[in-house]
Short mmCIF file of C-alpha atoms and ligand atoms in Angstrom, two decimals:
data_model
loop_
_atom_site.label_atom_id
_atom_site.label_comp_id
_atom_site.label_asym_id
_atom_site.label_seq_id
_atom_site.Cartn_x
_atom_site.Cartn_y
_atom_site.Cartn_z
CA UNK A 1 53.42 56.56 32.55
CA UNK A 2 50.96 55.89 35.36
CA UNK A 3 47.60 57.59 35.62
CA UNK A 4 47.33 60.30 38.22
CA UNK A 5 44.01 59.52 39.83
CA UNK A 6 43.19 59.07 43.52
CA UNK A 7 43.52 55.61 45.03
CA UNK A 8 40.33 55.77 47.04
CA UNK A 9 39.72 52.23 48.33
CA UNK A 10 36.51 50.42 47.38
CA UNK A 11 35.47 49.27 50.84
CA UNK A 12 32.48 48.55 53.06
CA UNK A 13 33.33 51.53 55.28
CA UNK A 14 32.76 53.72 52.21
CA UNK A 15 29.32 52.17 51.69
CA UNK A 16 28.50 52.91 55.31
CA UNK A 17 29.60 56.57 55.05
CA UNK A 18 27.49 57.02 51.93
CA UNK A 19 24.29 55.52 53.32
CA UNK A 20 24.47 57.45 56.59
CA UNK A 21 25.36 60.82 55.04
CA UNK A 22 23.02 60.82 52.06
CA UNK A 23 20.25 58.40 52.89
CA UNK A 24 20.01 58.55 56.68
CA UNK A 25 16.29 59.29 56.39
CA UNK A 26 15.53 56.15 54.34
CA UNK A 27 14.27 53.02 56.08
CA UNK A 28 15.11 49.46 57.01
CA UNK A 29 12.01 47.45 57.96
CA UNK A 30 12.30 44.04 59.61
CA UNK A 31 9.56 41.53 60.33
CA UNK A 32 9.97 39.79 63.69
CA UNK A 33 8.17 36.89 65.36
CA UNK A 34 5.91 39.41 67.11
CA UNK A 35 5.58 42.33 64.69
CA UNK A 36 7.80 44.71 62.79
CA UNK A 37 10.78 46.95 63.57
CA UNK A 38 11.37 50.11 61.54
CA UNK A 39 14.66 52.00 61.66
CA UNK A 40 16.30 54.68 59.53
CA UNK A 41 19.58 53.98 57.73
CA UNK A 42 21.11 56.65 60.05
CA UNK A 43 20.06 54.56 63.06
CA UNK A 44 21.30 51.34 61.46
CA UNK A 45 24.69 52.88 60.67
CA UNK A 46 25.00 54.38 64.17
CA UNK A 47 24.25 50.98 65.70
CA UNK A 48 26.76 49.36 63.32
CA UNK A 49 29.43 51.77 64.62
CA UNK A 50 28.60 50.73 68.18
CA UNK A 51 28.70 47.10 67.10
CA UNK A 52 32.24 47.62 65.80
CA UNK A 53 33.15 48.83 69.30
CA UNK A 54 31.51 45.70 70.75
CA UNK A 55 33.78 43.56 68.56
CA UNK A 56 36.75 45.45 70.06
CA UNK A 57 35.47 44.75 73.58
CA UNK A 58 34.98 41.09 72.76
CA UNK A 59 38.61 41.02 71.63
CA UNK A 60 37.89 39.88 68.08
CA UNK A 61 41.26 40.27 66.33
CA UNK A 62 41.95 41.98 63.04
CA UNK A 63 40.72 39.68 60.23
CA UNK A 64 39.04 37.51 62.90
CA UNK A 65 36.05 35.60 61.62
CA UNK A 66 32.63 36.57 62.96
CA UNK A 67 30.06 33.87 62.23
CA UNK A 68 26.35 34.59 61.91
CA UNK A 69 23.25 32.40 62.05
CA UNK A 70 20.56 34.86 61.19
CA UNK A 71 17.42 35.57 59.24
CA UNK A 72 17.19 38.61 56.98
CA UNK A 73 17.04 41.31 59.63
CA UNK A 74 18.24 44.77 60.62
CA UNK A 75 20.77 43.30 63.05
CA UNK A 76 22.14 41.12 60.29
CA UNK A 77 22.58 44.27 58.16
CA UNK A 78 24.41 45.87 61.10
CA UNK A 79 26.78 42.89 61.07
CA UNK A 80 27.17 43.21 57.28
CA UNK A 81 28.45 46.75 57.94
CA UNK A 82 30.30 46.58 61.25
CA UNK A 83 32.26 43.36 60.74
CA UNK A 84 34.03 44.20 57.43
CA UNK A 85 34.25 47.96 58.14
CA UNK A 86 36.12 47.24 61.37
CA UNK A 87 38.62 44.96 59.61
CA UNK A 88 37.07 41.61 60.53
CA UNK A 89 35.59 38.97 58.23
CA UNK A 90 31.84 38.28 58.20
CA UNK A 91 31.10 34.58 57.91
CA UNK A 92 27.42 33.91 57.21
CA UNK A 93 26.31 30.36 58.02
CA UNK A 94 23.38 28.38 56.67
CA UNK A 95 21.51 26.88 59.64
CA UNK A 96 19.76 24.42 57.30
CA UNK A 97 22.94 22.44 56.65
CA UNK A 98 23.54 19.10 58.30
CA UNK A 99 25.13 19.36 61.77
CA UNK A 100 28.35 17.70 60.71
CA UNK A 101 28.73 20.16 57.84
CA UNK A 102 28.16 23.17 60.09
CA UNK A 103 30.76 21.84 62.54
CA UNK A 104 33.29 21.41 59.75
CA UNK A 105 32.62 24.88 58.35
CA UNK A 106 32.93 26.65 61.73
CA UNK A 107 36.21 24.81 62.39
CA UNK A 108 37.58 25.45 58.90
CA UNK A 109 36.73 29.15 59.08
CA UNK A 110 38.05 29.28 62.68
CA UNK A 111 35.10 31.46 63.73
CA UNK A 112 36.09 33.42 66.82
CA UNK A 113 32.61 34.57 67.86
CA UNK A 114 29.10 33.76 66.64
CA UNK A 115 25.98 35.92 66.41
CA UNK A 116 22.77 33.86 66.50
CA UNK A 117 19.11 34.83 66.16
CA UNK A 118 17.25 33.61 69.22
CA UNK A 119 14.70 31.74 67.13
CA UNK A 120 17.53 29.72 65.58
CA UNK A 121 19.13 28.73 68.91
CA UNK A 122 17.30 25.40 69.28
CA UNK A 123 18.74 24.33 65.91
CA UNK A 124 22.21 25.79 66.38
CA UNK A 125 22.99 25.34 70.07
CA UNK A 126 23.43 21.52 70.10
CA UNK A 127 26.05 22.00 67.38
CA UNK A 128 28.02 24.97 68.71
CA UNK A 129 27.82 23.88 72.34
CA UNK A 130 30.70 21.47 71.73
CA UNK A 131 32.85 23.88 69.73
CA UNK A 132 35.24 25.21 72.35
CA UNK A 133 37.11 27.37 69.82
CA UNK A 134 34.10 29.71 69.58
CA UNK A 135 34.83 32.15 72.42
CA UNK A 136 31.53 34.04 72.59
CA UNK A 137 27.98 33.47 71.35
CA UNK A 138 25.93 36.65 71.01
CA UNK A 139 22.18 36.10 70.93
CA UNK A 140 20.03 38.45 68.87
CA UNK A 141 16.54 38.51 70.37
CA UNK A 142 14.19 38.29 67.39
CA UNK A 143 11.17 37.40 69.46
CA UNK A 144 11.85 33.68 69.19
CA UNK A 145 10.84 31.85 72.32
CA UNK A 146 13.92 29.64 72.74
CA UNK A 147 15.39 29.34 76.25
CA UNK A 148 18.91 30.70 76.71
CA UNK A 149 21.40 27.96 77.56
CA UNK A 150 23.32 28.33 80.80
CA UNK A 151 26.78 28.95 79.37
CA UNK A 152 29.28 31.70 80.27
CA UNK A 153 29.99 32.34 76.58
CA UNK A 154 26.45 33.60 75.93
CA UNK A 155 25.83 37.35 75.70
CA UNK A 156 22.93 39.49 74.53
CA UNK A 157 23.30 41.73 71.46
CA UNK A 158 21.33 44.70 72.79
CA UNK A 159 22.98 44.45 76.18
CA UNK A 160 26.45 44.60 74.61
CA UNK A 161 25.43 47.51 72.38
CA UNK A 162 24.06 49.49 75.34
CA UNK A 163 27.32 49.16 77.24
CA UNK A 164 29.50 50.78 74.57
CA UNK A 165 31.31 53.85 75.93
CA UNK A 166 34.25 54.27 73.55
CA UNK A 167 34.04 54.54 69.76
CA UNK A 168 35.46 51.61 67.79
CA UNK A 169 39.18 51.71 67.08
CA UNK A 170 39.86 52.91 63.55
CA UNK A 171 40.49 50.07 61.12
CA UNK A 172 42.97 50.17 58.30
CA UNK A 173 41.57 48.16 55.43
CA UNK A 174 43.04 47.51 52.02
CA UNK A 175 40.38 47.11 49.33
CA UNK A 176 41.76 43.67 48.52
CA UNK A 177 41.46 42.51 52.14
CA UNK A 178 38.89 39.83 52.97
CA UNK A 179 35.47 41.23 53.91
CA UNK A 180 33.23 38.19 54.03
CA UNK A 181 33.22 34.44 53.73
CA UNK A 182 30.56 32.06 52.45
CA UNK A 183 30.84 28.30 51.98
CA UNK A 184 29.51 26.47 48.96
CA UNK A 185 27.85 23.26 50.00
CA UNK A 186 26.98 19.97 48.47
CA UNK A 187 29.82 19.62 46.02
CA UNK A 188 31.73 16.38 46.15
CA UNK A 189 34.06 16.53 49.10
CA UNK A 190 33.92 19.15 51.81
CA UNK A 191 32.25 22.55 51.52
CA UNK A 192 34.64 25.16 50.18
CA UNK A 193 35.03 28.73 51.39
CA UNK A 194 34.68 31.69 49.05
CA UNK A 195 36.40 34.75 50.47
CA UNK A 196 35.02 38.03 49.12
CA UNK A 197 37.13 41.17 49.24
CA UNK A 198 35.95 44.71 50.02
CA UNK A 199 36.64 45.54 46.40
CA UNK A 200 34.59 42.65 45.01
CA UNK A 201 31.65 43.51 47.28
CA UNK A 202 31.59 47.19 46.27
CA UNK A 203 32.04 46.43 42.57
CA UNK A 204 29.30 43.79 42.69
CA UNK A 205 26.91 46.23 44.40
CA UNK A 206 27.67 48.82 41.74
CA UNK A 207 27.09 46.24 38.99
CA UNK A 208 23.63 45.44 40.44
CA UNK A 209 22.72 49.15 40.18
CA UNK A 210 23.36 49.10 36.42
CA UNK A 211 20.41 50.10 34.27
CA UNK A 212 20.70 46.82 32.36
CA UNK A 213 21.14 44.79 35.53
CA UNK A 214 18.68 45.33 38.43
CA UNK A 215 18.62 49.15 37.97
CA UNK A 216 18.33 49.57 41.75
CA UNK A 217 17.89 53.25 42.61
CA UNK A 218 17.00 55.57 45.47
CA UNK A 219 13.33 55.22 44.49
CA UNK A 220 13.33 51.46 45.07
CA UNK A 221 11.98 49.48 47.99
CA UNK A 222 14.17 46.38 47.90
CA UNK A 223 13.08 43.16 49.58
CA UNK A 224 15.69 40.38 49.52
CA UNK A 225 13.89 37.11 50.19
CA UNK A 226 17.06 35.22 49.24
CA UNK A 227 18.63 34.54 52.66
CA UNK A 228 21.38 36.76 54.01
CA UNK A 229 23.37 33.56 54.73
CA UNK A 230 23.40 32.78 51.02
CA UNK A 231 26.03 34.76 49.06
CA UNK A 232 25.32 38.00 50.95
CA UNK A 233 21.66 37.82 49.88
CA UNK A 234 22.95 38.21 46.31
CA UNK A 235 24.59 41.47 47.39
CA UNK A 236 21.18 43.19 47.61
CA UNK A 237 21.70 44.80 51.05
CA UNK A 238 24.96 46.40 49.84
CA UNK A 239 23.29 47.53 46.59
CA UNK A 240 20.46 49.11 48.61
CA UNK A 241 23.02 51.03 50.71
CA UNK A 242 24.85 52.29 47.67
CA UNK A 243 21.64 53.42 45.98
CA UNK A 244 19.88 54.64 49.13
CA UNK A 245 16.85 52.37 48.72
CA UNK A 246 14.49 51.36 51.50
CA UNK A 247 15.13 47.77 52.56
CA UNK A 248 12.39 45.36 53.65
CA UNK A 249 13.64 42.28 55.50
CA UNK A 250 11.27 39.36 56.07
CA UNK A 251 13.06 37.95 59.14
CA UNK A 252 11.54 34.59 60.08
CA UNK A 253 8.23 35.60 58.39
CA UNK A 254 8.88 33.60 55.24
CA UNK A 255 5.56 31.75 54.77
CA UNK A 256 3.95 32.66 51.41
CA UNK A 257 1.11 34.68 53.00
CA UNK A 258 3.60 36.63 55.14
CA UNK A 259 5.82 37.42 52.14
CA UNK A 260 2.87 38.58 50.03
CA UNK A 261 1.68 40.76 52.90
CA UNK A 262 5.09 42.46 53.16
CA UNK A 263 5.41 42.95 49.38
CA UNK A 264 1.98 44.55 49.28
CA UNK A 265 2.03 46.66 52.46
CA UNK A 266 5.49 48.14 51.93
CA UNK A 267 4.92 48.78 48.22
CA UNK A 268 8.04 46.76 47.38
CA UNK A 269 9.44 47.55 43.91
CA UNK A 270 12.22 44.95 43.63
CA UNK A 271 12.61 41.47 45.07
CA UNK A 272 14.84 38.45 44.56
CA UNK A 273 14.44 34.77 45.48
CA UNK A 274 14.71 31.26 44.04
CA UNK A 275 11.90 29.85 41.86
CA UNK A 276 10.60 27.65 44.71
CA UNK A 277 9.67 30.81 46.63
CA UNK A 278 7.90 32.39 43.65
CA UNK A 279 6.02 29.14 43.05
CA UNK A 280 4.89 29.15 46.69
CA UNK A 281 3.44 32.66 46.23
CA UNK A 282 1.69 31.82 42.97
CA UNK A 283 -1.72 30.74 44.44
CA UNK A 284 -1.95 34.04 46.35
CA UNK A 285 -1.18 36.39 43.45
CA UNK A 286 -4.74 37.16 42.34
CA UNK A 287 -5.83 38.47 45.74
CA UNK A 288 -2.89 40.85 46.34
CA UNK A 289 -2.15 44.34 45.00
CA UNK A 290 1.42 43.94 43.75
CA UNK A 291 1.28 46.88 41.35
CA UNK A 292 4.35 48.48 42.98
CA UNK A 293 6.64 45.67 41.75
CA UNK A 294 8.83 46.63 38.79
CA UNK A 295 11.24 43.67 38.78
CA UNK A 296 11.07 40.20 40.32
CA UNK A 297 14.31 38.25 39.95
CA UNK A 298 14.31 34.46 40.09
CA UNK A 299 17.89 33.23 40.36
CA UNK A 300 19.90 30.20 41.36
CA UNK A 301 18.07 27.94 38.92
CA UNK A 302 15.94 27.76 35.81
CA UNK A 303 12.65 29.68 35.56
CA UNK A 304 9.82 27.45 34.33
CA UNK A 305 7.77 29.08 31.56
CA UNK A 306 4.44 28.30 33.25
CA UNK A 307 5.57 29.94 36.49
CA UNK A 308 6.67 33.13 34.77
CA UNK A 309 3.34 33.26 32.89
CA UNK A 310 1.45 32.81 36.16
CA UNK A 311 3.32 35.83 37.56
CA UNK A 312 2.60 37.87 34.48
CA UNK A 313 -1.12 37.00 34.71
CA UNK A 314 -1.41 37.31 38.49
CA UNK A 315 0.98 40.13 39.35
CA UNK A 316 1.36 41.96 36.06
CA UNK A 317 5.00 41.16 35.41
CA UNK A 318 7.00 38.10 34.39
CA UNK A 319 9.99 36.74 36.32
CA UNK A 320 13.50 37.82 35.34
CA UNK A 321 16.22 35.17 35.48
CA UNK A 322 19.81 35.67 36.64
CA UNK A 323 22.69 33.21 36.71
CA UNK A 324 25.37 33.02 39.35
CA UNK A 325 27.24 30.99 41.91
CA UNK A 326 28.58 31.51 45.42
CA UNK A 327 31.99 31.75 43.72
CA UNK A 328 30.80 34.70 41.61
CA UNK A 329 29.37 37.05 44.30
CA UNK A 330 26.89 35.73 42.82
CA UNK A 331 25.34 37.62 39.88
CA UNK A 332 27.17 37.19 36.56
CA UNK A 333 24.33 37.32 34.04
CA UNK A 334 20.92 38.92 34.16
CA UNK A 335 18.13 38.67 31.60
CA UNK A 336 17.11 41.83 29.82
CA UNK A 337 15.27 43.00 26.74
CA UNK A 338 17.62 44.70 24.29
CA UNK A 339 16.94 46.50 21.01
CA UNK A 340 17.19 43.18 19.14
CA UNK A 341 14.05 42.04 21.00
CA UNK A 342 11.99 45.08 20.07
CA UNK A 343 9.68 43.31 17.63
CA UNK A 344 8.77 40.44 19.98
CA UNK A 345 5.28 39.88 21.39
CA UNK A 346 4.61 39.48 25.13
CA UNK A 347 5.06 35.69 25.11
CA UNK A 348 8.40 35.88 23.30
CA UNK A 349 9.63 38.67 25.59
CA UNK A 350 8.77 36.56 28.61
CA UNK A 351 10.79 33.72 27.08
CA UNK A 352 13.83 36.01 26.79
CA UNK A 353 13.47 37.10 30.41
CA UNK A 354 13.25 33.57 31.77
CA UNK A 355 16.72 32.69 30.46
CA UNK A 356 19.90 33.81 32.22
CA UNK A 357 20.77 36.64 29.81
CA UNK A 358 24.07 38.35 29.02
CA UNK A 359 27.00 39.02 31.39
CA UNK A 360 27.03 42.11 33.59
CA UNK A 361 29.56 44.88 32.90
CA UNK A 362 33.11 43.88 34.00
CA UNK A 363 32.41 40.12 33.83
CA UNK A 364 33.13 37.71 31.01
CA UNK A 365 31.76 34.27 30.22
CA UNK A 366 32.85 31.63 27.72
CA UNK A 367 32.06 28.06 26.78
CA UNK A 368 35.09 25.73 26.76
CA UNK A 369 36.09 22.07 26.60
CA UNK A 370 34.46 18.96 25.11
CA UNK A 371 31.41 19.16 27.31
CA UNK A 372 30.69 22.84 26.62
CA UNK A 373 31.48 24.00 30.11
CA UNK A 374 30.58 27.54 31.16
CA UNK A 375 33.55 29.48 32.55
CA UNK A 376 33.56 32.93 34.18
CA UNK A 377 36.09 35.69 34.71
CA UNK A 378 36.03 39.09 36.36
CA UNK A 379 36.78 41.11 39.52
CA UNK A 380 33.76 39.62 41.32
CA UNK A 381 34.71 36.00 40.52
CA UNK A 382 36.76 33.84 42.95
CA UNK A 383 40.40 33.21 42.00
CA UNK A 384 40.85 30.40 44.55
CA UNK A 385 39.08 28.76 47.49
CA UNK A 386 39.76 29.57 51.13
CA UNK A 387 41.84 27.08 53.08
CA UNK A 388 43.51 23.90 52.00
CA UNK A 389 40.48 22.13 50.57
CA UNK A 390 40.24 24.27 47.45
CA UNK A 391 40.52 22.16 44.35
CA UNK A 392 42.71 23.61 41.58
CA UNK A 393 40.49 21.68 39.15
CA UNK A 394 37.94 24.45 39.63
CA UNK A 395 40.16 26.97 37.84
CA UNK A 396 41.70 26.90 34.37
CA UNK A 397 45.38 27.52 33.62
CA UNK A 398 44.50 31.04 32.47
CA UNK A 399 42.62 31.79 35.67
CA UNK A 400 38.95 31.39 34.71
CA UNK A 401 36.45 29.75 37.07
CA UNK A 402 35.12 26.39 35.90
CA UNK A 403 31.46 26.52 36.84
CA UNK A 404 30.45 22.88 36.36
CA UNK A 405 27.51 24.11 34.29
CA UNK A 406 27.10 23.32 30.61
CA UNK A 407 25.85 26.16 28.48
CA UNK A 408 25.64 27.96 25.17
CA UNK A 409 26.12 31.65 24.42
CA UNK A 410 24.44 33.34 21.43
CA UNK A 411 25.87 36.10 19.25
CA UNK A 412 24.57 38.81 21.60
CA UNK A 413 26.19 37.14 24.63
CA UNK A 414 22.94 35.67 25.96
CA UNK A 415 23.60 32.59 28.05
CA UNK A 416 21.56 29.41 28.13
CA UNK A 417 22.18 26.72 30.75
CA UNK A 418 21.81 23.26 29.24
CA UNK A 419 23.15 20.80 31.79
CA UNK A 420 25.53 20.35 34.71
CA UNK A 421 28.76 18.35 34.98
CA UNK A 422 28.92 18.59 38.78
CA UNK A 423 27.33 15.78 40.71
CA UNK A 424 24.63 17.72 42.46
CA UNK A 425 20.88 18.00 42.82
CA UNK A 426 19.43 21.45 43.52
CA UNK A 427 16.26 21.14 45.55
CA UNK A 428 14.44 24.31 46.59
CA UNK A 429 17.59 26.35 45.97
CA UNK A 430 19.76 24.18 48.23
CA UNK A 431 22.26 21.55 47.18
CA UNK A 432 22.11 17.82 47.69
CA UNK A 433 25.36 15.99 46.97
CA UNK A 434 24.61 12.94 44.83
CA UNK A 435 27.91 11.35 45.81
CA UNK A 436 27.33 11.76 49.55
CA UNK A 437 23.79 10.44 49.20
CA UNK A 438 25.03 7.47 47.15
CA UNK A 439 27.56 6.65 49.86
CA UNK A 440 24.91 6.68 52.57
CA UNK A 441 22.56 4.51 50.49
CA UNK A 442 25.40 2.05 49.80
CA UNK A 443 26.02 1.79 53.55
CA UNK A 444 22.75 -0.19 53.75
CA UNK A 445 23.53 -3.92 53.95
CA UNK A 446 21.07 -4.89 51.17
CA UNK A 447 22.50 -2.36 48.67
CA UNK A 448 25.25 -3.38 46.30
CA UNK A 449 25.44 -0.16 44.25
CA UNK A 450 23.54 3.10 44.15
CA UNK A 451 23.52 6.13 41.86
CA UNK A 452 21.55 9.33 42.40
CA UNK A 453 20.33 11.59 39.60
CA UNK A 454 18.38 14.85 39.55
CA UNK A 455 14.85 14.78 38.17
CA UNK A 456 12.79 17.88 37.39
CA UNK A 457 10.19 18.60 40.04
CA UNK A 458 7.26 21.00 39.82
CA UNK A 459 7.63 22.26 43.39
CA UNK A 460 11.33 22.02 44.25
CA UNK A 461 12.96 22.52 40.85
CA UNK A 462 14.77 19.22 41.20
CA UNK A 463 14.54 16.17 43.45
CA UNK A 464 16.96 13.25 43.83
CA UNK A 465 16.02 9.89 42.32
CA UNK A 466 17.94 6.89 43.67
CA UNK A 467 18.78 3.92 41.45
CA UNK A 468 19.80 0.96 43.58
CA UNK A 469 21.16 -2.48 42.82
CA UNK A 470 20.57 -5.11 45.54
CA UNK A 471 23.26 -7.39 46.91
CA UNK A 472 22.76 -10.84 45.23
CA UNK A 473 19.95 -12.65 46.98
CA UNK A 474 18.86 -9.58 48.99
CA UNK A 475 15.69 -7.56 48.57
CA UNK A 476 15.37 -3.83 48.86
CA UNK A 477 12.54 -2.51 50.96
CA UNK A 478 11.97 1.20 50.16
CA UNK A 479 10.62 2.09 53.55
CA UNK A 480 13.50 0.38 55.30
CA UNK A 481 15.99 2.21 53.06
CA UNK A 482 14.40 5.58 53.83
CA UNK A 483 14.48 4.82 57.56
CA UNK A 484 18.18 3.98 57.21
CA UNK A 485 18.80 7.36 55.53
CA UNK A 486 16.78 9.28 58.11
CA UNK A 487 19.58 9.18 60.66
CA UNK A 488 22.33 9.88 58.17
CA UNK A 489 21.26 12.76 55.93
CA UNK A 490 19.00 15.79 56.25
CA UNK A 491 15.36 14.80 55.84
CA UNK A 492 14.94 16.84 52.65
CA UNK A 493 17.76 14.83 51.04
CA UNK A 494 15.81 11.55 51.23
CA UNK A 495 14.76 10.53 47.71
CA UNK A 496 11.05 10.33 47.02
CA UNK A 497 11.64 7.92 44.13
CA UNK A 498 13.75 4.79 44.46
CA UNK A 499 14.20 2.55 41.41
CA UNK A 500 15.62 -0.96 41.73
CA UNK A 501 17.89 -2.01 38.85
CA UNK A 502 20.05 -5.04 37.96
CA UNK A 503 23.05 -2.90 37.21
CA UNK A 504 24.22 0.74 37.13
CA UNK A 505 25.59 1.61 33.66
CA UNK A 506 29.26 2.66 33.69
CA UNK A 507 31.47 4.87 31.52
CA UNK A 508 34.68 3.61 29.87
CA UNK A 509 36.61 4.71 32.95
CA UNK A 510 34.27 2.80 35.26
CA UNK A 511 32.35 5.76 36.66
CA UNK A 512 28.55 5.73 36.88
CA UNK A 513 27.21 6.93 33.56
CA UNK A 514 24.41 9.21 34.62
CA UNK A 515 23.52 9.97 31.02
CA UNK A 516 22.83 6.27 30.30
CA UNK A 517 21.11 5.96 33.64
CA UNK A 518 18.71 8.77 32.75
CA UNK A 519 17.89 6.86 29.58
CA UNK A 520 17.32 3.61 31.50
CA UNK A 521 14.82 5.15 33.90
CA UNK A 522 13.08 6.97 31.05
CA UNK A 523 14.11 10.57 31.76
P1 ADP B 1 23.22 30.39 43.80
O1 ADP B 1 22.21 29.47 44.36
O2 ADP B 1 23.26 31.73 44.45
O3 ADP B 1 23.12 30.51 42.30
P2 ADP B 1 25.17 28.31 44.27
O4 ADP B 1 26.66 28.43 44.25
O5 ADP B 1 24.51 27.63 45.40
O6 ADP B 1 24.66 29.80 44.12
O7 ADP B 1 24.66 27.61 42.93
C1 ADP B 1 25.17 27.93 41.67
C2 ADP B 1 24.64 26.95 40.65
O8 ADP B 1 23.22 27.03 40.57
C3 ADP B 1 25.10 27.20 39.25
O9 ADP B 1 26.40 26.68 39.01
C4 ADP B 1 24.02 26.47 38.45
O10 ADP B 1 24.22 25.06 38.44
C5 ADP B 1 22.78 26.77 39.24
N1 ADP B 1 22.17 28.00 38.71
C6 ADP B 1 22.32 29.25 39.18
N2 ADP B 1 21.62 30.13 38.44
C7 ADP B 1 21.02 29.43 37.47
C8 ADP B 1 20.15 29.78 36.36
N3 ADP B 1 19.78 31.03 36.16
N4 ADP B 1 19.74 28.78 35.55
C9 ADP B 1 20.11 27.51 35.76
N5 ADP B 1 20.92 27.12 36.77
C10 ADP B 1 21.38 28.06 37.62
#
């Protein structure tokens, strides 16, 4: 016998209806290069409806990919709503990636049109100029001073919005249809696309509202510092819509002093970012009134104990850790204090909060295999990658995601991350591929072999360390090697430490043994 309940789809259009009907009076505040823009959710939703009509006018087909290069801004939120709600797929792009990677991703996703913040044009234009498959490039004027290129494909966001006469055509969306697309970067091989569905986005937003997750409510003022091009800003804009929170968006104003100013002035209650951001704000904590903050989430990497203590001392609350991946929407676990922690003192409670914590409702985690790999399962976890590049090795026979992290789970389900099997270095929240970096180092004529490992770094979380073996008779000049890399990889990939060795230790199967290598260089 089947249940007899309504099949109301979980979709982005539903989120939009809710925020405009119930929370139209609440606010979205965006910092721009020249000041601040304040709008109500009613205005944002109305503009998103016009934007859907613009996509019709531009001829973006059903399920067509709409790429964005944008800061955290009101217009980006409008795209978050209009693109999926009108049956298209939002593809957020990270402008910090290497040009070749961006080119590959735009081609792989087959982006039909692109929306670009004006301040990002100087970075993005030289790349997209040559991509003839992108039919239109819509510039969002964020006060950036970049000149507009002379190209017939260029249009202005506000100009297009002002010309709308007809409402958007109604879209028929199944909750399992694709809503947005985000590429993971830095893994060995090409970046891989993760294709979120309407259903996974709505469920993930609902999970963030949970009292034992972020407990986001109507009373909150949510400020996502995590970029909107990175896993939908951890789903925070959608959670804010569902709850009816005010949203504060830092735009390009991401310098520590600017972030502190926004947290303080707008009485922000909840914020999320990677540890590198929180470390950057640390010296300014004493001088600011951050008493409105009730939860500060530090995700995407480990939370150092000293940093969390500095936040407790300077801002009155410790950092809360969360674990996730692009493949998992991203939040899967979130630290929290349960009844079993009731007897703990402040230091011990802070220690609990700086670890990833237990899985959110509806998600499951387990440790499997010889290496103790963390695996994840649930309706907000990817089942496959987009396009042909997806590697089946990332999924188990019973359909769980292999995360490439090594962890342990205690009897209450609390996760601890111990190591990583994937060949990556995470610097300032962004990935560096060790393999790609090794290949570029080995392209230098004096280098015989090279292996890159991650070393802990106070400021960036991790930095790459290069171990190089010279060709017999050759000498390795560090400065020369860095100059060689300068033209081949992004500047922030270039290793600060280079160690010259006689040999790179190998495993039984002939691969670089990074464990032995760590021992050799004294890590
Ligand atoms: P995000 O940066 O949003 O977490 P990515 O897909 O770029 O998403 O990175 C996911 C990886 O980052 C994880 O597989 C893990 O290696 C690392 N990571 C994420 N959260 C944590 C955490 N809380 N502690 C330690 N490592 C983490």
